[in-house]
mmCIF file of C-alpha atoms and ligand atoms in Angstrom:
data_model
loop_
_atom_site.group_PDB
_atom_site.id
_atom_site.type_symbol
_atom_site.label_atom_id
_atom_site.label_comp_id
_atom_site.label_asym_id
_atom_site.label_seq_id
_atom_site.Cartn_x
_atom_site.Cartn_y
_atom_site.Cartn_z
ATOM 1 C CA UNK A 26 -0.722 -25.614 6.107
ATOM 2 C CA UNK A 27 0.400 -23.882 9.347
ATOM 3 C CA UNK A 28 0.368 -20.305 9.751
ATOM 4 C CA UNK A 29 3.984 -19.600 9.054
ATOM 5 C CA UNK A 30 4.101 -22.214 6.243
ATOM 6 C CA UNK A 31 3.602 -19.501 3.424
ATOM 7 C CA UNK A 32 4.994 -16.323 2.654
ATOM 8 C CA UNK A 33 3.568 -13.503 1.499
ATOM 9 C CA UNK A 34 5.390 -10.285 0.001
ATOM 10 C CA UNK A 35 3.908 -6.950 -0.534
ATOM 11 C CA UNK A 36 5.019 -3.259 -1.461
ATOM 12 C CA UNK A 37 4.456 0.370 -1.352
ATOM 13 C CA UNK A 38 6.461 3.601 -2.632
ATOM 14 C CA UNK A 39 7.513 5.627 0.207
ATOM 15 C CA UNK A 40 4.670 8.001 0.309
ATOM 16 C CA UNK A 41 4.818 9.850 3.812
ATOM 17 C CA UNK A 42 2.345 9.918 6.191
ATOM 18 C CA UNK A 43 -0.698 7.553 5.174
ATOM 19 C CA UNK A 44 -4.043 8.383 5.249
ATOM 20 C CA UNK A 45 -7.583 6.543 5.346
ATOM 21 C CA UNK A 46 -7.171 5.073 2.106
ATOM 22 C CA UNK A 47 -3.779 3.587 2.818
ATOM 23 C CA UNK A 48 -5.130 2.375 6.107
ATOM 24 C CA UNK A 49 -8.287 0.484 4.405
ATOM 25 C CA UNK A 50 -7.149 -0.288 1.235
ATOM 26 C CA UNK A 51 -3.630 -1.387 2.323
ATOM 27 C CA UNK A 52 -2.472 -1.908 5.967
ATOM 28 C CA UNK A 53 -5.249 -3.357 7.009
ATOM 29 C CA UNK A 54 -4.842 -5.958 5.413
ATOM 30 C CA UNK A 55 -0.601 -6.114 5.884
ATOM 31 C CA UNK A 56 -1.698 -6.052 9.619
ATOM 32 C CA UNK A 57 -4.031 -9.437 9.086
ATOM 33 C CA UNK A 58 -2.215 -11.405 6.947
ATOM 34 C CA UNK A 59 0.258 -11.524 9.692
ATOM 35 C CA UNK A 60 -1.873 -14.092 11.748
ATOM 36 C CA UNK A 61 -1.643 -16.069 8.360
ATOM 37 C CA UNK A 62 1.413 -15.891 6.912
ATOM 38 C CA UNK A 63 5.037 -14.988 7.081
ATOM 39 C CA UNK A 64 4.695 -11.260 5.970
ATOM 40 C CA UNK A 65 7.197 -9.182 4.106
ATOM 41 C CA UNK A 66 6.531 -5.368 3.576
ATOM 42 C CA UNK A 67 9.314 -3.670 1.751
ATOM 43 C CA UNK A 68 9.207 0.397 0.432
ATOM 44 C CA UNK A 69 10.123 0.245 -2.652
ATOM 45 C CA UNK A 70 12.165 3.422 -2.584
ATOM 46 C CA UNK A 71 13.753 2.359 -6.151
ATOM 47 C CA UNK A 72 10.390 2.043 -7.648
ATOM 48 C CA UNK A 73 9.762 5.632 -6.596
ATOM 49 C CA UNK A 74 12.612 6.763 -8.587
ATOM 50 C CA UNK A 75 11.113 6.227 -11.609
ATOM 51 C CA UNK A 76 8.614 9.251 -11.515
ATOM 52 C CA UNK A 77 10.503 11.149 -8.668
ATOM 53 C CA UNK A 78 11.774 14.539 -9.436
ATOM 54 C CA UNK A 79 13.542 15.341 -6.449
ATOM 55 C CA UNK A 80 14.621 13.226 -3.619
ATOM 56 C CA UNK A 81 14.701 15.655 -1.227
ATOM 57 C CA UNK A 82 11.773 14.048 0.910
ATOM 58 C CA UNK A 83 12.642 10.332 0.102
ATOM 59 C CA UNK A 84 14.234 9.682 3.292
ATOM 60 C CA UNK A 85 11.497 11.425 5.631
ATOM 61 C CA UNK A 86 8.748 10.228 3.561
ATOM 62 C CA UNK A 87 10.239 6.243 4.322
ATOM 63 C CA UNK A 88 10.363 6.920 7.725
ATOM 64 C CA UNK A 89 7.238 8.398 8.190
ATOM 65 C CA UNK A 90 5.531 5.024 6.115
ATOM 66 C CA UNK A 91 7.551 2.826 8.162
ATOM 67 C CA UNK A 92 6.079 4.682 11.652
ATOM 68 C CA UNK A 93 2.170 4.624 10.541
ATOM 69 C CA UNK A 94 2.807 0.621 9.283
ATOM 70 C CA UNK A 95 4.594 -0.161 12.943
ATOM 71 C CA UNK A 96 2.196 2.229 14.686
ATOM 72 C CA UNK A 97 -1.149 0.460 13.234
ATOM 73 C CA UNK A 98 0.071 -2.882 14.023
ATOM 74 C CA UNK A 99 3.060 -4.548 11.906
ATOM 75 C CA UNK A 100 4.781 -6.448 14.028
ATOM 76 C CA UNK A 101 8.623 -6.573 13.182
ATOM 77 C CA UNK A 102 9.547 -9.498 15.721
ATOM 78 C CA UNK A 103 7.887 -11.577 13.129
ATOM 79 C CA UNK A 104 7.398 -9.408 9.801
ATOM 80 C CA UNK A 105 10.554 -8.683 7.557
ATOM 81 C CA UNK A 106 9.729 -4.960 7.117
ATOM 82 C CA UNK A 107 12.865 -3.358 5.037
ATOM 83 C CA UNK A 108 14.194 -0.526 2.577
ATOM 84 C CA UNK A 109 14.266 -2.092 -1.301
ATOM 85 C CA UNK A 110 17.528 -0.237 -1.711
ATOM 86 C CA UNK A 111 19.011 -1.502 1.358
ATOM 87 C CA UNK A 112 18.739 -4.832 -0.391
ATOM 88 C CA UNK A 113 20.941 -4.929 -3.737
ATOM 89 C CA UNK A 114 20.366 -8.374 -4.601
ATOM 90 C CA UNK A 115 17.150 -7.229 -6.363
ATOM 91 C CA UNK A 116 18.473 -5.207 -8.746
ATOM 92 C CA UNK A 117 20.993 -8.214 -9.555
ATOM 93 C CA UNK A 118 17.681 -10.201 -10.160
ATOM 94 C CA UNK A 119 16.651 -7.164 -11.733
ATOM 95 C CA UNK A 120 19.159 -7.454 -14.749
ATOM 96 C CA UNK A 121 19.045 -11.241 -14.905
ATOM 97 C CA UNK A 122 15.111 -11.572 -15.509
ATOM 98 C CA UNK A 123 15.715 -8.801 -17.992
ATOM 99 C CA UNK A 124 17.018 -11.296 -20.077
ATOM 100 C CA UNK A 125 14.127 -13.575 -20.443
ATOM 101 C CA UNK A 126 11.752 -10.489 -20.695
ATOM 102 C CA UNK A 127 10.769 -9.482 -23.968
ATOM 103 C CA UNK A 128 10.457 -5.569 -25.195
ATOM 104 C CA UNK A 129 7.463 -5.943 -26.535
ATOM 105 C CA UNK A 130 5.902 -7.161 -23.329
ATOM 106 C CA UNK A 131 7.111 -3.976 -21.436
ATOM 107 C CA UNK A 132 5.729 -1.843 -23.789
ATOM 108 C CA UNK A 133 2.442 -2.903 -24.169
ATOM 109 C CA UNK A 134 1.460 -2.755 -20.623
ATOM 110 C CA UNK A 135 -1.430 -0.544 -19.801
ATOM 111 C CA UNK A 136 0.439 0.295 -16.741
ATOM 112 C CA UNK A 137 3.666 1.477 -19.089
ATOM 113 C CA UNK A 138 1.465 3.691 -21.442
ATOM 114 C CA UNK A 139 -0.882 5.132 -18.433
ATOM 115 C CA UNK A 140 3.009 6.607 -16.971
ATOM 116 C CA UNK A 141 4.668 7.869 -20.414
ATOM 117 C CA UNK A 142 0.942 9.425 -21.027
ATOM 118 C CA UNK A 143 1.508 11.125 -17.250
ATOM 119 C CA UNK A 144 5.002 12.005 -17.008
ATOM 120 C CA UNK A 145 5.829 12.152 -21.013
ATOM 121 C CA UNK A 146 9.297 14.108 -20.138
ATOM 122 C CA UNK A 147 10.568 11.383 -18.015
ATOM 123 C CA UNK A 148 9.967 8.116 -20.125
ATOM 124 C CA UNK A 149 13.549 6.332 -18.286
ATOM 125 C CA UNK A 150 14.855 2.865 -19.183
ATOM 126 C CA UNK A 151 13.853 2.274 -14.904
ATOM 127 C CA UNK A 152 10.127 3.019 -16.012
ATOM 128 C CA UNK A 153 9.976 0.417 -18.744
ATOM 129 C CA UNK A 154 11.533 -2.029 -16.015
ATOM 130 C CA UNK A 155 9.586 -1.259 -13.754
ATOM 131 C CA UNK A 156 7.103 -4.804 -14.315
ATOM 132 C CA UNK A 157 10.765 -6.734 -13.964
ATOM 133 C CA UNK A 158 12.356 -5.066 -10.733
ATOM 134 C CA UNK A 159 8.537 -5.555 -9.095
ATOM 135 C CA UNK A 160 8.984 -9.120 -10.542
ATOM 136 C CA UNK A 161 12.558 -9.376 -8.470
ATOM 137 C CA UNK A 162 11.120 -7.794 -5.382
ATOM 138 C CA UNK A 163 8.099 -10.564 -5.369
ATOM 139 C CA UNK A 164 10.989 -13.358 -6.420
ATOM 140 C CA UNK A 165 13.666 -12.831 -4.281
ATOM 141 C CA UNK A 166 12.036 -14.358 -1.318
ATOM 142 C CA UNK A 167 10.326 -16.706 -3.363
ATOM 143 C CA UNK A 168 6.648 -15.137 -2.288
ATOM 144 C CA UNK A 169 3.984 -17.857 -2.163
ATOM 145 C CA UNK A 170 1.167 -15.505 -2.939
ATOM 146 C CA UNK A 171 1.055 -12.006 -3.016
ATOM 147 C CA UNK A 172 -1.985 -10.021 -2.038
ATOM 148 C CA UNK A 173 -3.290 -7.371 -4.502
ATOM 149 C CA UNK A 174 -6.385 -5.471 -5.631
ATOM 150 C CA UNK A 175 -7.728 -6.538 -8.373
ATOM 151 C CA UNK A 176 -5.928 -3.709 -10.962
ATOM 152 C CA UNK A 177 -2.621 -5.082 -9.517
ATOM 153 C CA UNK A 178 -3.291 -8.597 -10.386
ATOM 154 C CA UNK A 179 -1.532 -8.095 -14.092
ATOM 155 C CA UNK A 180 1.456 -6.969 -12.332
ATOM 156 C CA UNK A 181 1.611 -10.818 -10.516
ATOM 157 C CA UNK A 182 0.740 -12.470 -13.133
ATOM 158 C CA UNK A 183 3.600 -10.421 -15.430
ATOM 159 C CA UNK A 184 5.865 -12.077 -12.845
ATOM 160 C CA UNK A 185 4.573 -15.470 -13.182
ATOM 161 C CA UNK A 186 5.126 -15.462 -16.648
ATOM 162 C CA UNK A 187 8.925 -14.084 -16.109
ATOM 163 C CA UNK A 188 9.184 -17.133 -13.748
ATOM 164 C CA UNK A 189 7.931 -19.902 -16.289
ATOM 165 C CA UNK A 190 10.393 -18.286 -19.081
ATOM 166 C CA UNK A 191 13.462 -18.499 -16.634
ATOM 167 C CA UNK A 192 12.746 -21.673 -15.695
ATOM 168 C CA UNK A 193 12.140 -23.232 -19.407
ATOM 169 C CA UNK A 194 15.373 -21.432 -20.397
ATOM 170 C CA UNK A 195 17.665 -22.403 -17.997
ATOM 171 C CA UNK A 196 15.919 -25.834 -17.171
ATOM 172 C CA UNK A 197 15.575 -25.534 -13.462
ATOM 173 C CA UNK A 198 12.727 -24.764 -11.042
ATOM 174 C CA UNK A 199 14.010 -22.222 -9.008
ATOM 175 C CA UNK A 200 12.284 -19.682 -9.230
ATOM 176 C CA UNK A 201 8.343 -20.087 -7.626
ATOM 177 C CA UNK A 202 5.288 -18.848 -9.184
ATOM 178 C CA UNK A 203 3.465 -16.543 -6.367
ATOM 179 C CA UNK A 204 -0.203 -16.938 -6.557
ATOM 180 C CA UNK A 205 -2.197 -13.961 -7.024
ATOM 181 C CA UNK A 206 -4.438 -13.219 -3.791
ATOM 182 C CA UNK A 207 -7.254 -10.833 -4.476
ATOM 183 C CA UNK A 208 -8.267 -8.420 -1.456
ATOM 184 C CA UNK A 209 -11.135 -6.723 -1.533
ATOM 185 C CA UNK A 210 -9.592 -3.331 -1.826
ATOM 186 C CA UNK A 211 -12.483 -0.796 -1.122
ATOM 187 C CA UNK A 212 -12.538 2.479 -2.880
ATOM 188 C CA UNK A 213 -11.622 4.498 -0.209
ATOM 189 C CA UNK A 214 -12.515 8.932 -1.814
ATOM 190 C CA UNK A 215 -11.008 11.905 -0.866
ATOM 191 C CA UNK A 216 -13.173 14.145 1.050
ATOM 192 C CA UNK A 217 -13.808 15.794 -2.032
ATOM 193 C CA UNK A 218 -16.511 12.647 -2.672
ATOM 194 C CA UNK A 219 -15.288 12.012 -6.165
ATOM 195 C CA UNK A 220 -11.829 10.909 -6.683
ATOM 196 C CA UNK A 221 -9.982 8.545 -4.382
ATOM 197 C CA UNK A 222 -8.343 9.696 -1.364
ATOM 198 C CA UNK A 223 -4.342 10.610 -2.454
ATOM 199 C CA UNK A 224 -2.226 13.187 -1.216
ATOM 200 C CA UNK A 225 -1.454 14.894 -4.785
ATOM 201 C CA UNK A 226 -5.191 15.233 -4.741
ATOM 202 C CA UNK A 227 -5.351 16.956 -1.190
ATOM 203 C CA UNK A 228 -8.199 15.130 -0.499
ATOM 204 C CA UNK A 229 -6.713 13.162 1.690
ATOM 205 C CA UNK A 230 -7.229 12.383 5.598
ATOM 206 C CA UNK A 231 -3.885 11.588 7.749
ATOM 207 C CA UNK A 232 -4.114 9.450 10.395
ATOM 208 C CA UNK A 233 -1.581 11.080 12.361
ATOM 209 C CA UNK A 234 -3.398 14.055 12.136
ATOM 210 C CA UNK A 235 -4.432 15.539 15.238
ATOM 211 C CA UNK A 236 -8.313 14.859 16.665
ATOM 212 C CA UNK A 237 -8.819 18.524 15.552
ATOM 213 C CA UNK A 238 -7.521 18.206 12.192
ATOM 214 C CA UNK A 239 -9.571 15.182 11.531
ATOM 215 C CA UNK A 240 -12.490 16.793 12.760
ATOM 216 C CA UNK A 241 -11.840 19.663 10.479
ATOM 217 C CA UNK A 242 -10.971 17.892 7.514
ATOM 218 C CA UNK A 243 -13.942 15.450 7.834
ATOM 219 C CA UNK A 244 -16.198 18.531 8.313
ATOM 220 C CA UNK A 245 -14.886 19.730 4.706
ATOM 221 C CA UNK A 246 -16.447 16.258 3.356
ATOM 222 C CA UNK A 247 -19.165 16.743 0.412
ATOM 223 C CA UNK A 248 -22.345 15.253 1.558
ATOM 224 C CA UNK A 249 -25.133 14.460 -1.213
ATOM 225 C CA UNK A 250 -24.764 16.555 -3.566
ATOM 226 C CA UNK A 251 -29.133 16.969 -3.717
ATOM 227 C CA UNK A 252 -29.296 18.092 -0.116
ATOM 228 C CA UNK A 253 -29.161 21.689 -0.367
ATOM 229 C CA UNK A 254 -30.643 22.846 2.715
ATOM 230 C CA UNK A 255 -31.333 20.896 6.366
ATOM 231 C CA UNK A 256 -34.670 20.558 5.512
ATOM 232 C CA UNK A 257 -34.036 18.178 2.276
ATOM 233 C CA UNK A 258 -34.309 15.049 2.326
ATOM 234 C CA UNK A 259 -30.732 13.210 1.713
ATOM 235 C CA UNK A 260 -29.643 9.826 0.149
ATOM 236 C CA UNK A 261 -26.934 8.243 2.038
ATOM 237 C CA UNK A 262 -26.986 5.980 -0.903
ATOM 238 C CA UNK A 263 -24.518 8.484 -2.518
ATOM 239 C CA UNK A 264 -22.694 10.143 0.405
ATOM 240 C CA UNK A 265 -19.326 9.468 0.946
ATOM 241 C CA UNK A 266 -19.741 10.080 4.835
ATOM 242 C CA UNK A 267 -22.189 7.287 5.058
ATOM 243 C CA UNK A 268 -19.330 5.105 3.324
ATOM 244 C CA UNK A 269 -17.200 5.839 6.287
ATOM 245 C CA UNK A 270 -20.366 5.718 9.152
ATOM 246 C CA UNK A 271 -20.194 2.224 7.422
ATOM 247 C CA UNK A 272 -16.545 1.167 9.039
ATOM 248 C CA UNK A 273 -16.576 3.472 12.288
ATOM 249 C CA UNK A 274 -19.648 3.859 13.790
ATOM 250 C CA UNK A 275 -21.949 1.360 15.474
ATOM 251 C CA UNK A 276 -24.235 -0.392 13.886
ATOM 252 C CA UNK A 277 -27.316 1.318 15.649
ATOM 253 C CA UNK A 278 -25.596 4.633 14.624
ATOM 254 C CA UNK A 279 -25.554 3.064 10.794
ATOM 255 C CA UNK A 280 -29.026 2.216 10.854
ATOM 256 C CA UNK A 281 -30.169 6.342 12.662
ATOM 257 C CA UNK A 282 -28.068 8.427 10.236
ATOM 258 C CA UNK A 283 -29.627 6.057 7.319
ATOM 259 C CA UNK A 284 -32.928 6.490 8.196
ATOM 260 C CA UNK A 285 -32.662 10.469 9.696
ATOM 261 C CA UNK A 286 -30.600 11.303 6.767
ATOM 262 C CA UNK A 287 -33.856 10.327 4.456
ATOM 263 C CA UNK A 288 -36.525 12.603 6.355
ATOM 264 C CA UNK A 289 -33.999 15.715 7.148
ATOM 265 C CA UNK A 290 -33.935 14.077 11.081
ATOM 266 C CA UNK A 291 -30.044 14.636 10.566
ATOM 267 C CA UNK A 292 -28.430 17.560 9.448
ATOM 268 C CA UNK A 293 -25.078 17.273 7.744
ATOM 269 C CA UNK A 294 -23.001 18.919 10.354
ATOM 270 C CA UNK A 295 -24.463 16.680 13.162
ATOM 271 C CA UNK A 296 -24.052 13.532 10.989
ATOM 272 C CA UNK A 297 -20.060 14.528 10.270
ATOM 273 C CA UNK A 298 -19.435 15.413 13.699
ATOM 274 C CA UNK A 299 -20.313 12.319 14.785
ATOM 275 C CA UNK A 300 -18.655 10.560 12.007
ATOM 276 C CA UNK A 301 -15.103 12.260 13.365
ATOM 277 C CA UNK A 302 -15.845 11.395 17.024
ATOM 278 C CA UNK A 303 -16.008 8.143 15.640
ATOM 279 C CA UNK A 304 -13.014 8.324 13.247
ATOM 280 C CA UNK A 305 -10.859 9.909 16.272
ATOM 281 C CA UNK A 306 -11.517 7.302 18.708
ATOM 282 C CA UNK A 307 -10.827 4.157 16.773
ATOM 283 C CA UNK A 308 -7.485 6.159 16.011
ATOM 284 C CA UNK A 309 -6.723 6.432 19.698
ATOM 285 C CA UNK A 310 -4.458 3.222 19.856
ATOM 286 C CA UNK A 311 -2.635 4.251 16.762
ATOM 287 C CA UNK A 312 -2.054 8.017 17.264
ATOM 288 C CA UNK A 313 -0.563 6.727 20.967
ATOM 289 C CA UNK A 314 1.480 3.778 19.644
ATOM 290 C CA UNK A 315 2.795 6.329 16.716
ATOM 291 C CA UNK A 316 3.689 9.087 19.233
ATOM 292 C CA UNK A 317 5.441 6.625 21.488
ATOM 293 C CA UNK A 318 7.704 5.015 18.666
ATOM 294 C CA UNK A 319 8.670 8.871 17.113
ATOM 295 C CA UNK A 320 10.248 9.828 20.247
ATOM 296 C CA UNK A 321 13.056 7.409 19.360
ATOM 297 C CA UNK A 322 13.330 7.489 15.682
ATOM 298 C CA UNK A 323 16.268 5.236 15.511
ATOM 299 C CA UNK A 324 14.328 2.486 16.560
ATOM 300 C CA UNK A 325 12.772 2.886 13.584
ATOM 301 C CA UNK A 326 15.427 3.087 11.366
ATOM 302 C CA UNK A 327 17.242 -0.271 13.413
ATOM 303 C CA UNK A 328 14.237 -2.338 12.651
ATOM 304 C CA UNK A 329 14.357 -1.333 8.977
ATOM 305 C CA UNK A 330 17.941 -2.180 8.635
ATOM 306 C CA UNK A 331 17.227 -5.435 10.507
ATOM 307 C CA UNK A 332 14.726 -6.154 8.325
ATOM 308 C CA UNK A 333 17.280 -5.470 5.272
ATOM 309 C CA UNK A 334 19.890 -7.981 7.245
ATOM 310 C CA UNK A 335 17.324 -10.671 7.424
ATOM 311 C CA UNK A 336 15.874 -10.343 4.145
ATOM 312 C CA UNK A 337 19.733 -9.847 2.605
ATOM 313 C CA UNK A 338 20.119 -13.526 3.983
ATOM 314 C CA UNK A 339 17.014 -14.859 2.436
ATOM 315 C CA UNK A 340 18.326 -12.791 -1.385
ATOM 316 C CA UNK A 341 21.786 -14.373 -0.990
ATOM 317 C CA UNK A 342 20.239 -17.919 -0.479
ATOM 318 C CA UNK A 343 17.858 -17.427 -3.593
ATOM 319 C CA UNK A 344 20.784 -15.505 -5.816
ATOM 320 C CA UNK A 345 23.466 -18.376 -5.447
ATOM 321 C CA UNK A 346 20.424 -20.773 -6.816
ATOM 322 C CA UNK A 347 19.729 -18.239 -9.643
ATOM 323 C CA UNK A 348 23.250 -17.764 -10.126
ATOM 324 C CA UNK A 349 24.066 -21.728 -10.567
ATOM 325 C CA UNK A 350 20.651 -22.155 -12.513
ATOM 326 C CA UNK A 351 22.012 -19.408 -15.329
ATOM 327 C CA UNK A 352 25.573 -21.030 -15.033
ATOM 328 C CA UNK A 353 27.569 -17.564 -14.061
ATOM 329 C CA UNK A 354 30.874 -18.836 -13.844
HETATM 330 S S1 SF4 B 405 -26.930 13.493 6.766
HETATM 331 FE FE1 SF4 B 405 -25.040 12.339 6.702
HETATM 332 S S2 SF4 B 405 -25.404 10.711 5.267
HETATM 333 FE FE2 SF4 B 405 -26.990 12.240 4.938
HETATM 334 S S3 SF4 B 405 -26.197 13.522 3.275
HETATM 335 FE FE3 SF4 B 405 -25.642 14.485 5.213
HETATM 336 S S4 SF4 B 405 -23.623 13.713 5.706
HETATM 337 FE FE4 SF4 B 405 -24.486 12.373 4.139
#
């Protein structure tokens, strides 16, 4: 197959500014698929309605996703990058798929419990659908695969399973069945070195923080827990700065802390400070691209809304086929 033969959808709730676990557990990966595939990266600003208990930061928090995706290397020329909302063909999909999805389904997802166990006085009809509208998001532009970790892959293949009951009912082949890519999505921790790096954790580290920030968040990292004093012995084994010498820092400088670390050679301070020299320099590129596209924001918001346009054209296309396939008169 050629590069742009396939088509790849993927999507994230408008969460602000993104830190290092967005960045290596999801745009990353958006970024390389584009040499690939014919991307499409949509916030799902809808989805985020179903939990949301104010709005009041929706629209800053989209535009401030849309400028880290652009600024670490989405390229809209050829990616359909757009607002879910912006887009109202998918909640038309939405309501038709609803029909060929049973209760008991929606109910019994792990995923369905996990939210009425976390946010049991806001159980909405939009959180029980949420499976279906993800369904519509991944149909509407008739995905070929979509890429997910592997605690996502469920979701998919809840939305192959919608597609093979439409197209049994209404006797057509319309819809497509997107095949479930598995990325290896690393388990990126907070600097707390326990839970994973999320912003209602504050554990998080921003990559459009400042150099300074980063070095002061990075120097608030737990280290192995064992290592008490400089003079102990440490395991990088179970360090969580290690983890991130691992992606940032040269090889050789892999290979010193991991031996240093084991005879006291390296103290902790030394070993994070040279982690977030590290960290701030691979950022360079970003923080300037990012800085660069935020002194016009529109241009942010135009390529959002082109996005919408194109990917309006692509729904319409796909809706008229779903439309016939039902027989609405
Ligand atoms: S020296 Fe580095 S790798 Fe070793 S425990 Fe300290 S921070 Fe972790």
């Amino acid at each position: 197959m050629t590069k742009k033969s396939v088509r790849s959808f993927s999507g994230a709730r408008p969460t602000g500014r993104q830190h290092l676990g967005n960045y290596l557990g999801a745009i990353k990966n958006y970024v390389a698929l584009q040499d690939e595939a014919e991307c499409i990266y949509c916030v799902v600003d809808l989805h985020a309605l179903t939990t949301m208990e104010t709005t009041q930061n929706l629209r800053e928090n989209t535009y401030d996703m849309a400028l880290d995706w652009l600024a670490a290397g989405i390229r809209p020329e050829e990616t359909i990058v757009y607002i879910q909302s912006h887009v109202p063909q998918v909640t038309e999909l939405h309501m038709i798929l609803s029909m060929v999805t049973p209760m008991g389904k929606l109910t019994d997802l792990p995923t369905f419990k996990e939210k009425v166990r976390n946010h049991p006085q806001n159980v909405n009809y939009g959180l029980l659908g949420y499976p279906v509208l993800m369904a519509s998001d991944i149909l509407l532009p008739k995905a070929n695969f979509v890429p997910v970790g592997v605690d996502q892959a469920p979701h998919i293949e809840f939305a192959r399973e919608i597609v093979r009951s439409f197209n049994y009912r209404y006797n057509t082949n319309v819809l497509v069945e997107p095949e479930i890519r598995i990325t290896e999505v690393p388990k990126v921790l907070g600097i707390d070195g326990e839970q994973k790096m999320s912003k209602s954790l504050n554990n998080e580290i921003e990559l459009a923080a400042t150099p300074k920030e980063t070095t002061e968040r990075v120097m608030m990292m737990v280290t192995d827990p064992q290592r008490k004093r400089r003079s102990d012995p440490g395991d990088p084994d179970v360090c969580n700065v290690f983890t991130m010498h691992k992606i940032y820092s040269s090889p050789e400088e892999v290979e010193m802390v991991n031996t240093e670390c084991r005879r006291a050679g390296i103290g902790c301070v030394e070993c994070k400070r040279l982690f977030a020299k590290n960290l701030n320099e691979n950022l360079i590129p970003f923080r300037a691209r990012r800085e660069e596209l935020d002194k016009t924001p529109d241009t942010i918001w135009d390529i959002l809304d082109a996005g919408a346009k194109k990917m309006r054209l692509i729904a319409d296309q796909t809706m008229s086929e779903v439309r016939q396939a039902v027989g609405l008169p």
